[in-house]
XYZ file of C-alpha atoms in Angstrom:
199
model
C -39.116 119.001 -24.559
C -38.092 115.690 -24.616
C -36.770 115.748 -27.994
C -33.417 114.154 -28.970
C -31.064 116.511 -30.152
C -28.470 115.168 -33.012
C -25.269 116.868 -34.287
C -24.939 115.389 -38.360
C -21.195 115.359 -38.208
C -18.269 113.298 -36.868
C -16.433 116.634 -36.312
C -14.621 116.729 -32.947
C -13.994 119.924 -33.078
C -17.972 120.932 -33.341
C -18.923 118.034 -31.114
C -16.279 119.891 -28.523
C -18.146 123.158 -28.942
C -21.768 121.775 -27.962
C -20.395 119.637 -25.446
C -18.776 122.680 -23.709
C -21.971 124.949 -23.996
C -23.288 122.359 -22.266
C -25.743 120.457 -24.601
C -26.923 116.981 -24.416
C -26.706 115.483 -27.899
C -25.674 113.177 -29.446
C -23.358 112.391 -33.015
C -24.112 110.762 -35.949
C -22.577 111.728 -39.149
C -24.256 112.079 -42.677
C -23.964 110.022 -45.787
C -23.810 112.656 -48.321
C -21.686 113.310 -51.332
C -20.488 116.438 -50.717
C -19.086 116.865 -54.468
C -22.188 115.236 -56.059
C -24.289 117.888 -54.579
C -22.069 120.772 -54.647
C -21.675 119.868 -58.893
C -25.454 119.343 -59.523
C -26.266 123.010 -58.403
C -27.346 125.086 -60.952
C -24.700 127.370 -61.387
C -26.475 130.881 -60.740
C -26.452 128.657 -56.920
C -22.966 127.828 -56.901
C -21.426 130.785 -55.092
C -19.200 129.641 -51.632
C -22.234 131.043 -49.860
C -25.298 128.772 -51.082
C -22.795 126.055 -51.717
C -22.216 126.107 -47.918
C -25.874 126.770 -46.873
C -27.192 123.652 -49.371
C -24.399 121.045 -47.801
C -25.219 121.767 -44.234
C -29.193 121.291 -45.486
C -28.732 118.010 -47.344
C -26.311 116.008 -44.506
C -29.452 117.158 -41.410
C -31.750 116.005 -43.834
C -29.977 112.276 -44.488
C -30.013 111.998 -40.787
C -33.126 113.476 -39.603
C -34.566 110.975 -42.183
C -33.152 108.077 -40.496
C -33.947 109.732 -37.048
C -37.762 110.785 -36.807
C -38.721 113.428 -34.427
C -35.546 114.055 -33.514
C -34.057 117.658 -33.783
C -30.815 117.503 -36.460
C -28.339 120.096 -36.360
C -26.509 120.358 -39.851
C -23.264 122.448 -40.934
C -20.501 123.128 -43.266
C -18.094 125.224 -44.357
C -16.468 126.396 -47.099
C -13.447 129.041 -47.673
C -13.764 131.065 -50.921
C -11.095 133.741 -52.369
C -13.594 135.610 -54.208
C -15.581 133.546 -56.190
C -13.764 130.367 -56.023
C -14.604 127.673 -53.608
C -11.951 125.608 -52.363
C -11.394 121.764 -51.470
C -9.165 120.264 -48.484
C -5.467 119.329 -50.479
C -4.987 115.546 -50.624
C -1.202 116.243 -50.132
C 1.412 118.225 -48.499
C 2.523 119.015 -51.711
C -0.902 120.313 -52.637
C -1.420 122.228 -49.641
C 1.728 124.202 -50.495
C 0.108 125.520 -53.481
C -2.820 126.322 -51.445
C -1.535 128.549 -49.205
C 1.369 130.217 -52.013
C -2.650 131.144 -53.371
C -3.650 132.579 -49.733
C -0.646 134.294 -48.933
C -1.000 138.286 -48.494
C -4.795 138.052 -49.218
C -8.377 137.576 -47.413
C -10.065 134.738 -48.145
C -13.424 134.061 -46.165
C -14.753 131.159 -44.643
C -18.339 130.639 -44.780
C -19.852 128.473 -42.388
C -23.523 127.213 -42.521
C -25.569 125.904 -39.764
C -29.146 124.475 -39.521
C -32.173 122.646 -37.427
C -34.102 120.180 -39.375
C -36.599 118.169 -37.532
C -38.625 115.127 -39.883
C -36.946 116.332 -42.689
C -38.503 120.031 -42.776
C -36.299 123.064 -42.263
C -36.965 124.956 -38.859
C -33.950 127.373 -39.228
C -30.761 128.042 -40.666
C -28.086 131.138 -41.209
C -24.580 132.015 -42.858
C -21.827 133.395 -40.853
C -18.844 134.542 -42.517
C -15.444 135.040 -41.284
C -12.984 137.383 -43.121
C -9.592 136.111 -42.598
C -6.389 137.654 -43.855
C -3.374 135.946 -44.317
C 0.319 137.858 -44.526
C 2.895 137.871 -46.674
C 4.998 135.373 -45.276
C 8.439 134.032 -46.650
C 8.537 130.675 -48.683
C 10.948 129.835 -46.153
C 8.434 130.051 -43.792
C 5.901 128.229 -45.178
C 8.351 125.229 -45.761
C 9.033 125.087 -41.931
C 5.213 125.418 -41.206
C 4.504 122.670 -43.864
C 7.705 120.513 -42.122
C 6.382 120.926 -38.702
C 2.341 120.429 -39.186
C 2.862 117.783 -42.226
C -0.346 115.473 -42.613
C -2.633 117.574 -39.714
C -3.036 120.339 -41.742
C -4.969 118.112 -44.585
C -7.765 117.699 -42.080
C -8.884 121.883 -42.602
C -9.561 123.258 -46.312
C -7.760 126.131 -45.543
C -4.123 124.076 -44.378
C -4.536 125.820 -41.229
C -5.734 125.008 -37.839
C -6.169 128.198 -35.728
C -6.362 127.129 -32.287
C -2.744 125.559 -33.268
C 0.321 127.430 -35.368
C -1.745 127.932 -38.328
C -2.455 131.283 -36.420
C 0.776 132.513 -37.425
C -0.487 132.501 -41.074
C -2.270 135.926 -40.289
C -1.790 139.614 -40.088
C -5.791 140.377 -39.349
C -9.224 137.948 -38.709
C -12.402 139.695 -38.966
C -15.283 136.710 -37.676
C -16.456 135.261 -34.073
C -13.680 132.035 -33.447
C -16.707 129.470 -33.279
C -17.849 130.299 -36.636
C -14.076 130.064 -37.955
C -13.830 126.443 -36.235
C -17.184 125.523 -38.631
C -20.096 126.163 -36.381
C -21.690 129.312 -35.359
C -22.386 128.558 -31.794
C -24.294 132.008 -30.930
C -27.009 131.914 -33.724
C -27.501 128.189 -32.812
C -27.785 128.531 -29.549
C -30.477 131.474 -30.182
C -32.432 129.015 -32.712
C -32.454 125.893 -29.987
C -33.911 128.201 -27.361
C -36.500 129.145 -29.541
C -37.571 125.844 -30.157
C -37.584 125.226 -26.548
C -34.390 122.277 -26.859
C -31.426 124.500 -25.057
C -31.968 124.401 -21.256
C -30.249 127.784 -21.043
C-alpha cells in the first residue's frame, strides 16, 4: 500500500525505534490535553491501564483527523504504584520525592500503542513492564539527582534506562521497547497485518 504512515508524537526516543526497524514514516505530534482527558474519565475508567490506552487513542485520533487516509500510530505511557498514576515532576526537588516513593518497590509502566486510520480504530494493545527499584541510600539518590539534574524531568519515572537511571534497579520484568514507551513487537505484528510494514 501506498498509504502514509504517521507516528502522533514528537518523541525521539519512539521516532528512534521505528526509524531503526526500518519504517518509513513520518512525525507529527498531537494537540491533546493530556490532563483534560485523563480528569474527564469516569472514574470506574481511571485505572493507569485505560488511562494509558484512552491517551494513546485520543492524540492518533487529533492527527489522523487532520491527516485523511493516512495510517496514525498513537501511544502513551503511564507508570502506576498500584493504583496511583503518576505525572513527570516539574522540579528536581519534586523528582526527589518521586523516587524516595519508588525506592525498594515495583512500580509498572504501562505503555499503550495504537493504529487509527480516518479516525476509526484498526488496533491497539497494553504492554506492561514490571520494574523494581532497590533500596538505595539517600546519599545515593542525591548524587544521582546532582549528576542527571534537569534530564531526568523529561521521563515520569526520573529515570532514563538506557542512561544511569538503570542503577535505580535490583530486577525489570518487561521487553526494553515497551519500557522506552512503545511496544515495537505488537506494532510491528499489527502494521503487517494491514499490509503497511515491508517486512
Amino acid at each position: 500500500m501506498g498509504s502514509t504512515l504517521i507516528l502522533a508524537s514528537g518523541s525521539a526516543t519512539r521516532q528512534s525505534l521505528l526509524k531503526n526497524a526500518g519504517l518509513d514514516f513520518i512525525a507529527v505530534p498531537a494537540a491533546v490535553d493530556e490532563r483534560a482527558i485523563e480528569e474527564n474519565l469516569p472514574l470506574a475508567g481511571r485505572d493507569p491501564v485505560s488511562i494509558a490506552r484512552h491517551l494513546a487513542l485520543a492524540k492518533a485520533i487529533d492527527v489522523s483527523q487532520r491527516h485523511p487516509d493516512a495510517f496514525v500510530i498513537g501511544c502513551d505511557q503511564t507508570m502506576s504504584l498500584g493504583d496511583e498514576v503518576f505525572h513527570k515532576a516539574e522540579t528536581v526537588a519534586q523528582a526527589r520525592e518521586t523516587l524516595k516513593r519508588l525506592r525498594g518497590k515495583a512500580h509498572f509502566l504501562n505503555s499503550a500503542v495504537c493504529l487509527v486510520r480516518n479516525g476509526e480504530l484498526l488496533w491497539s494493545d497494553v504492554v506492561r513492564a514490571c520494574m523494581q527499584m532497590r533500596d538505595f541510600s539517600d546519599a545515593f539518590l542525591d548524587d544521582y539527582l546532582m549528576r542527571n539534574g534537569q534530564t531526568i524531568l523529561s521521563s515520569v519515572g526520573c529515570y532514563q534506562l538506557e542512561g544511569e537511571g538503570v542503577q535505580l534497579f535490583d530486577a525489570i520484568a518487561g521487553d526494553y521497547f515497551t519500557i522506552l514507551g512503545l511496544p515495537l513487537l505488537p506494532l510491528l505484528g499489527a502494521l503487517r497485518e494491514h499490509e503497511i510494514n515491508h517486512a
